[in-house]
PDB file of C-alpha atoms in Angstrom:
ATOM      1  CA  MET V1399      27.056  11.765 -21.833  1.00 93.00           C
ATOM      2  CA  PRO V1400      26.421  11.410 -18.188  1.00 91.00           C
ATOM      3  CA  LEU V1401      26.444   8.243 -15.997  1.00 94.00           C
ATOM      4  CA  TYR V1402      23.269   7.011 -14.207  1.00 95.00           C
ATOM      5  CA  THR V1403      23.538   4.363 -11.503  1.00 97.00           C
ATOM      6  CA  ILE V1404      19.724   2.871 -11.288  1.00 98.00           C
ATOM      7  CA  GLU V1405      18.824   0.850  -8.410  1.00 97.00           C
ATOM      8  CA  THR V1406      15.910  -1.526  -9.261  1.00 98.00           C
ATOM      9  CA  THR V1407      13.744  -3.702  -6.870  1.00 97.00           C
ATOM     10  CA  TYR V1408      11.110  -6.493  -6.844  1.00 96.00           C
ATOM     11  CA  ARG V1409       9.229  -7.986  -4.102  1.00 95.00           C
ATOM     12  CA  LEU V1410       9.886 -11.806  -3.556  1.00 96.00           C
ATOM     13  CA  PRO V1411       6.782 -13.276  -1.462  1.00 96.00           C
ATOM     14  CA  CYS V1412       7.982 -15.372   1.281  1.00 96.00           C
ATOM     15  CA  TYR V1413       5.480 -17.104   3.283  1.00 97.00           C
ATOM     16  CA  ARG V1414       5.177 -19.733   6.480  1.00 96.00           C
ATOM     17  CA  GLN V1415       2.291 -21.680   7.513  1.00 96.00           C
ATOM     18  CA  ARG V1416       1.739 -21.862  11.097  1.00 96.00           C
ATOM     19  CA  THR V1417      -1.159 -23.374  13.347  1.00 97.00           C
ATOM     20  CA  PHE V1418      -2.440 -20.874  16.460  1.00 97.00           C
ATOM     21  CA  GLU V1419      -4.761 -21.921  18.944  1.00 98.00           C
ATOM     22  CA  ALA V1420      -6.842 -18.982  19.401  1.00 98.00           C
ATOM     23  CA  PRO V1421     -10.528 -18.003  20.082  1.00 98.00           C
ATOM     24  CA  SER V1422     -11.275 -16.533  16.907  1.00 97.00           C
ATOM     25  CA  LEU V1423      -9.869 -16.179  13.223  1.00 97.00           C
ATOM     26  CA  GLU V1424      -9.371 -12.543  13.932  1.00 96.00           C
ATOM     27  CA  ALA V1425      -6.994 -13.494  17.021  1.00 97.00           C
ATOM     28  CA  ALA V1426      -5.464 -16.011  15.161  1.00 98.00           C
ATOM     29  CA  CYS V1427      -4.365 -13.530  12.598  1.00 97.00           C
ATOM     30  CA  ARG V1428      -3.125 -11.042  14.976  1.00 97.00           C
ATOM     31  CA  LEU V1429      -0.859 -14.030  16.320  1.00 98.00           C
ATOM     32  CA  ALA V1430       0.561 -14.687  13.028  1.00 97.00           C
ATOM     33  CA  LEU V1431       1.330 -11.194  12.401  1.00 97.00           C
ATOM     34  CA  GLN V1432       2.968 -11.002  15.842  1.00 97.00           C
ATOM     35  CA  ASP V1433       4.980 -13.926  15.085  1.00 97.00           C
ATOM     36  CA  GLU V1434       8.560 -13.049  14.244  1.00 96.00           C
ATOM     37  CA  ASP V1435      10.180 -16.460  13.702  1.00 95.00           C
ATOM     38  CA  TRP V1436      10.668 -16.850  10.075  1.00 95.00           C
ATOM     39  CA  ASP V1437      13.050 -19.674  10.292  1.00 93.00           C
ATOM     40  CA  SER V1438      11.017 -22.053   8.336  1.00 91.00           C
ATOM     41  CA  ASP V1439       9.914 -19.681   5.562  1.00 95.00           C
ATOM     42  CA  ASN V1440       9.326 -20.406   1.822  1.00 96.00           C
ATOM     43  CA  CYS V1441      10.113 -18.005  -0.896  1.00 96.00           C
ATOM     44  CA  ASP V1442       7.748 -18.305  -4.042  1.00 96.00           C
ATOM     45  CA  TYR V1443      10.061 -17.512  -7.003  1.00 96.00           C
ATOM     46  CA  GLU V1444       7.051 -18.091  -9.413  1.00 95.00           C
ATOM     47  CA  THR V1445       5.442 -15.054  -8.342  1.00 95.00           C
ATOM     48  CA  VAL V1446       8.061 -12.352  -7.876  1.00 95.00           C
ATOM     49  CA  GLY V1447       6.638  -8.797  -8.101  1.00 92.00           C
ATOM     50  CA  GLU V1448       7.589  -6.105 -10.975  1.00 91.00           C
ATOM     51  CA  THR V1449      10.585  -4.608 -10.899  1.00 95.00           C
ATOM     52  CA  TYR V1450      10.526  -0.806 -10.252  1.00 95.00           C
ATOM     53  CA  ILE V1451      13.101   1.850  -9.607  1.00 97.00           C
ATOM     54  CA  THR V1452      14.089   2.644  -5.716  1.00 96.00           C
ATOM     55  CA  GLY V1453      17.022   4.861  -6.313  1.00 97.00           C
ATOM     56  CA  ALA V1454      19.016   6.909  -9.001  1.00 97.00           C
ATOM     57  CA  TRP V1455      22.413   8.757  -8.690  1.00 97.00           C
ATOM     58  CA  MET V1456      24.276  10.893 -11.308  1.00 94.00           C
ATOM     59  CA  SER V1457      27.345   8.761 -10.851  1.00 93.00           C
ATOM     60  CA  PRO V1458      29.028   5.814 -11.849  1.00 94.00           C
ATOM     61  CA  ALA V1459      28.249   4.095  -8.286  1.00 95.00           C
ATOM     62  CA  ALA V1460      25.198   4.158  -5.970  1.00 96.00           C
ATOM     63  CA  TYR V1461      25.398   6.639  -2.985  1.00 95.00           C
ATOM     64  CA  SER V1462      28.380   8.430  -4.378  1.00 92.00           C
ATOM     65  CA  GLY V1463      26.856  11.346  -6.446  1.00 87.00           C
ATOM     66  CA  PRO V1464      23.928  13.396  -6.130  1.00 91.00           C
ATOM     67  CA  THR V1465      20.519  11.578  -5.609  1.00 93.00           C
ATOM     68  CA  ILE V1466      18.046  11.926  -8.460  1.00 95.00           C
ATOM     69  CA  ARG V1467      14.563  12.180  -7.656  1.00 95.00           C
ATOM     70  CA  VAL V1468      12.834   9.343  -9.705  1.00 93.00           C
ATOM     71  CA  PRO V1469       9.608  10.022 -11.566  1.00 88.00           C
ATOM     72  CA  ASP V1470       6.568   8.786 -10.006  1.00 83.00           C
ATOM     73  CA  CYS V1471       5.597   6.429 -12.771  1.00 84.00           C
ATOM     74  CA  PHE V1472       8.769   4.114 -12.244  1.00 90.00           C
ATOM     75  CA  ASP V1473       7.782   3.468  -8.549  1.00 89.00           C
ATOM     76  CA  GLU V1474       5.867   0.332  -7.730  1.00 91.00           C
ATOM     77  CA  THR V1475       2.306   0.170  -8.946  1.00 86.00           C
ATOM     78  CA  VAL V1476       0.917  -0.800  -5.666  1.00 87.00           C
ATOM     79  CA  GLN V1477       2.598   2.408  -4.329  1.00 87.00           C
ATOM     80  CA  ARG V1478       1.100   4.479  -6.979  1.00 84.00           C
ATOM     81  CA  LYS V1479      -2.240   2.953  -6.055  1.00 84.00           C
ATOM     82  CA  ALA V1480      -1.668   3.809  -2.466  1.00 84.00           C
ATOM     83  CA  GLY V1481      -0.622   7.415  -3.111  1.00 81.00           C
ATOM     84  CA  MET V1482      -3.723   7.732  -5.426  1.00 80.00           C
ATOM     85  CA  PHE V1483      -5.802   6.498  -2.687  1.00 84.00           C
ATOM     86  CA  GLY V1484      -5.030   9.146  -0.492  1.00 80.00           C
ATOM     87  CA  GLU V1485      -5.569  11.724  -2.897  1.00 79.00           C
ATOM     88  CA  LEU V1486      -9.016  10.430  -3.631  1.00 82.00           C
ATOM     89  CA  LEU V1487      -9.693   9.886   0.067  1.00 80.00           C
ATOM     90  CA  ALA V1488      -8.690  13.675   0.357  1.00 76.00           C
ATOM     91  CA  LEU V1489     -11.006  14.843  -2.058  1.00 74.00           C
ATOM     92  CA  LEU V1490     -13.991  12.556  -0.759  1.00 75.00           C
ATOM     93  CA  LYS V1491     -13.723  14.120   2.587  1.00 72.00           C
ATOM     94  CA  GLU V1492     -13.961  17.494   1.305  1.00 67.00           C
ATOM     95  CA  ARG V1493     -17.344  19.183   2.422  1.00 60.00           C
ATOM     96  CA  ALA V1494     -19.668  16.969   0.407  1.00 58.00           C
ATOM     97  CA  GLN V1495     -22.405  18.616  -1.441  1.00 56.00           C
ATOM     98  CA  PRO V1496     -25.223  17.588  -3.615  1.00 56.00           C
ATOM     99  CA  LEU V1497     -24.010  19.161  -6.720  1.00 65.00           C
ATOM    100  CA  GLY V1498     -26.048  17.938  -9.729  1.00 71.00           C
ATOM    101  CA  LEU V1499     -27.560  15.047  -7.682  1.00 72.00           C
ATOM    102  CA  SER V1500     -31.211  15.071  -6.333  1.00 77.00           C
ATOM    103  CA  GLY V1501     -31.887  15.122  -2.731  1.00 78.00           C
ATOM    104  CA  ASP V1502     -32.616  11.480  -2.761  1.00 81.00           C
ATOM    105  CA  GLU V1503     -29.648  10.552  -4.815  1.00 78.00           C
ATOM    106  CA  PHE V1504     -27.596  12.447  -2.232  1.00 78.00           C
ATOM    107  CA  GLU V1505     -29.100  10.740   0.820  1.00 82.00           C
ATOM    108  CA  GLY V1506     -28.052   7.514  -0.834  1.00 81.00           C
ATOM    109  CA  TRP V1507     -24.620   8.573  -1.529  1.00 80.00           C
ATOM    110  CA  LEU V1508     -23.608  10.075   1.613  1.00 82.00           C
ATOM    111  CA  PRO V1509     -23.786   7.117   3.800  1.00 86.00           C
ATOM    112  CA  ARG V1510     -21.625   4.892   1.397  1.00 83.00           C
ATOM    113  CA  ALA V1511     -19.343   7.910   1.161  1.00 82.00           C
ATOM    114  CA  LEU V1512     -18.905   8.165   4.953  1.00 84.00           C
ATOM    115  CA  ALA V1513     -18.598   4.397   5.018  1.00 84.00           C
ATOM    116  CA  ALA V1514     -15.817   4.491   2.532  1.00 82.00           C
ATOM    117  CA  ILE V1515     -14.239   7.109   4.266  1.00 83.00           C
ATOM    118  CA  THR V1516     -13.853   5.313   7.413  1.00 83.00           C
ATOM    119  CA  ARG V1517     -12.597   2.215   5.984  1.00 80.00           C
ATOM    120  CA  ALA V1518     -10.201   4.327   4.140  1.00 79.00           C
ATOM    121  CA  ASP V1519      -8.905   6.066   7.288  1.00 80.00           C
ATOM    122  CA  ALA V1520      -8.601   2.916   8.808  1.00 77.00           C
ATOM    123  CA  ILE V1521      -6.522   1.408   5.671  1.00 75.00           C
ATOM    124  CA  LEU V1522      -4.247   4.547   5.844  1.00 74.00           C
ATOM    125  CA  SER V1523      -3.402   4.566   9.561  1.00 74.00           C
ATOM    126  CA  ASP V1524      -3.099   0.607   9.611  1.00 64.00           C
ATOM    127  CA  ARG V1525      -5.674  -0.031  12.199  1.00 54.00           C
ATOM    128  CA  LEU V1526      -6.164  -3.931  12.192  1.00 47.00           C
ATOM    129  CA  GLY V1527      -9.558  -5.131  12.514  1.00 47.00           C
ATOM    130  CA  GLU V1528     -11.326  -1.844  11.297  1.00 48.00           C
ATOM    131  CA  VAL V1529     -11.475  -2.719   7.827  1.00 44.00           C
ATOM    132  CA  ARG V1530     -14.213  -5.169   6.448  1.00 44.00           C
TER     133      ARG V1530
END
């Protein structure tokens, strides 16, 4: 029977609380994200994330044999959702046609779809401040 080495991971939320002097909440949030000093962080062991698979090898030790592609169903849920988000965004961005919608329904749908596309594009490109 073959041997498989499986690497599992979980996310441990660590946080810090700092006070920033800034002209707005958005500016304070940007300062907090730019601050790289984590010497006074705290870890929240009570809210550890799910365990998911981050690597697999057909060998008795990690990195010593062939890497095996792990099925997506074993990936972190948030990553699977993000991947699906991208796929759904791509579908939504395809040329929208009123297929089966009345003109009025389509006219009501299109602005919302375009706004959702703008927000999704901002999220995917990690543009802070452009996502409401």
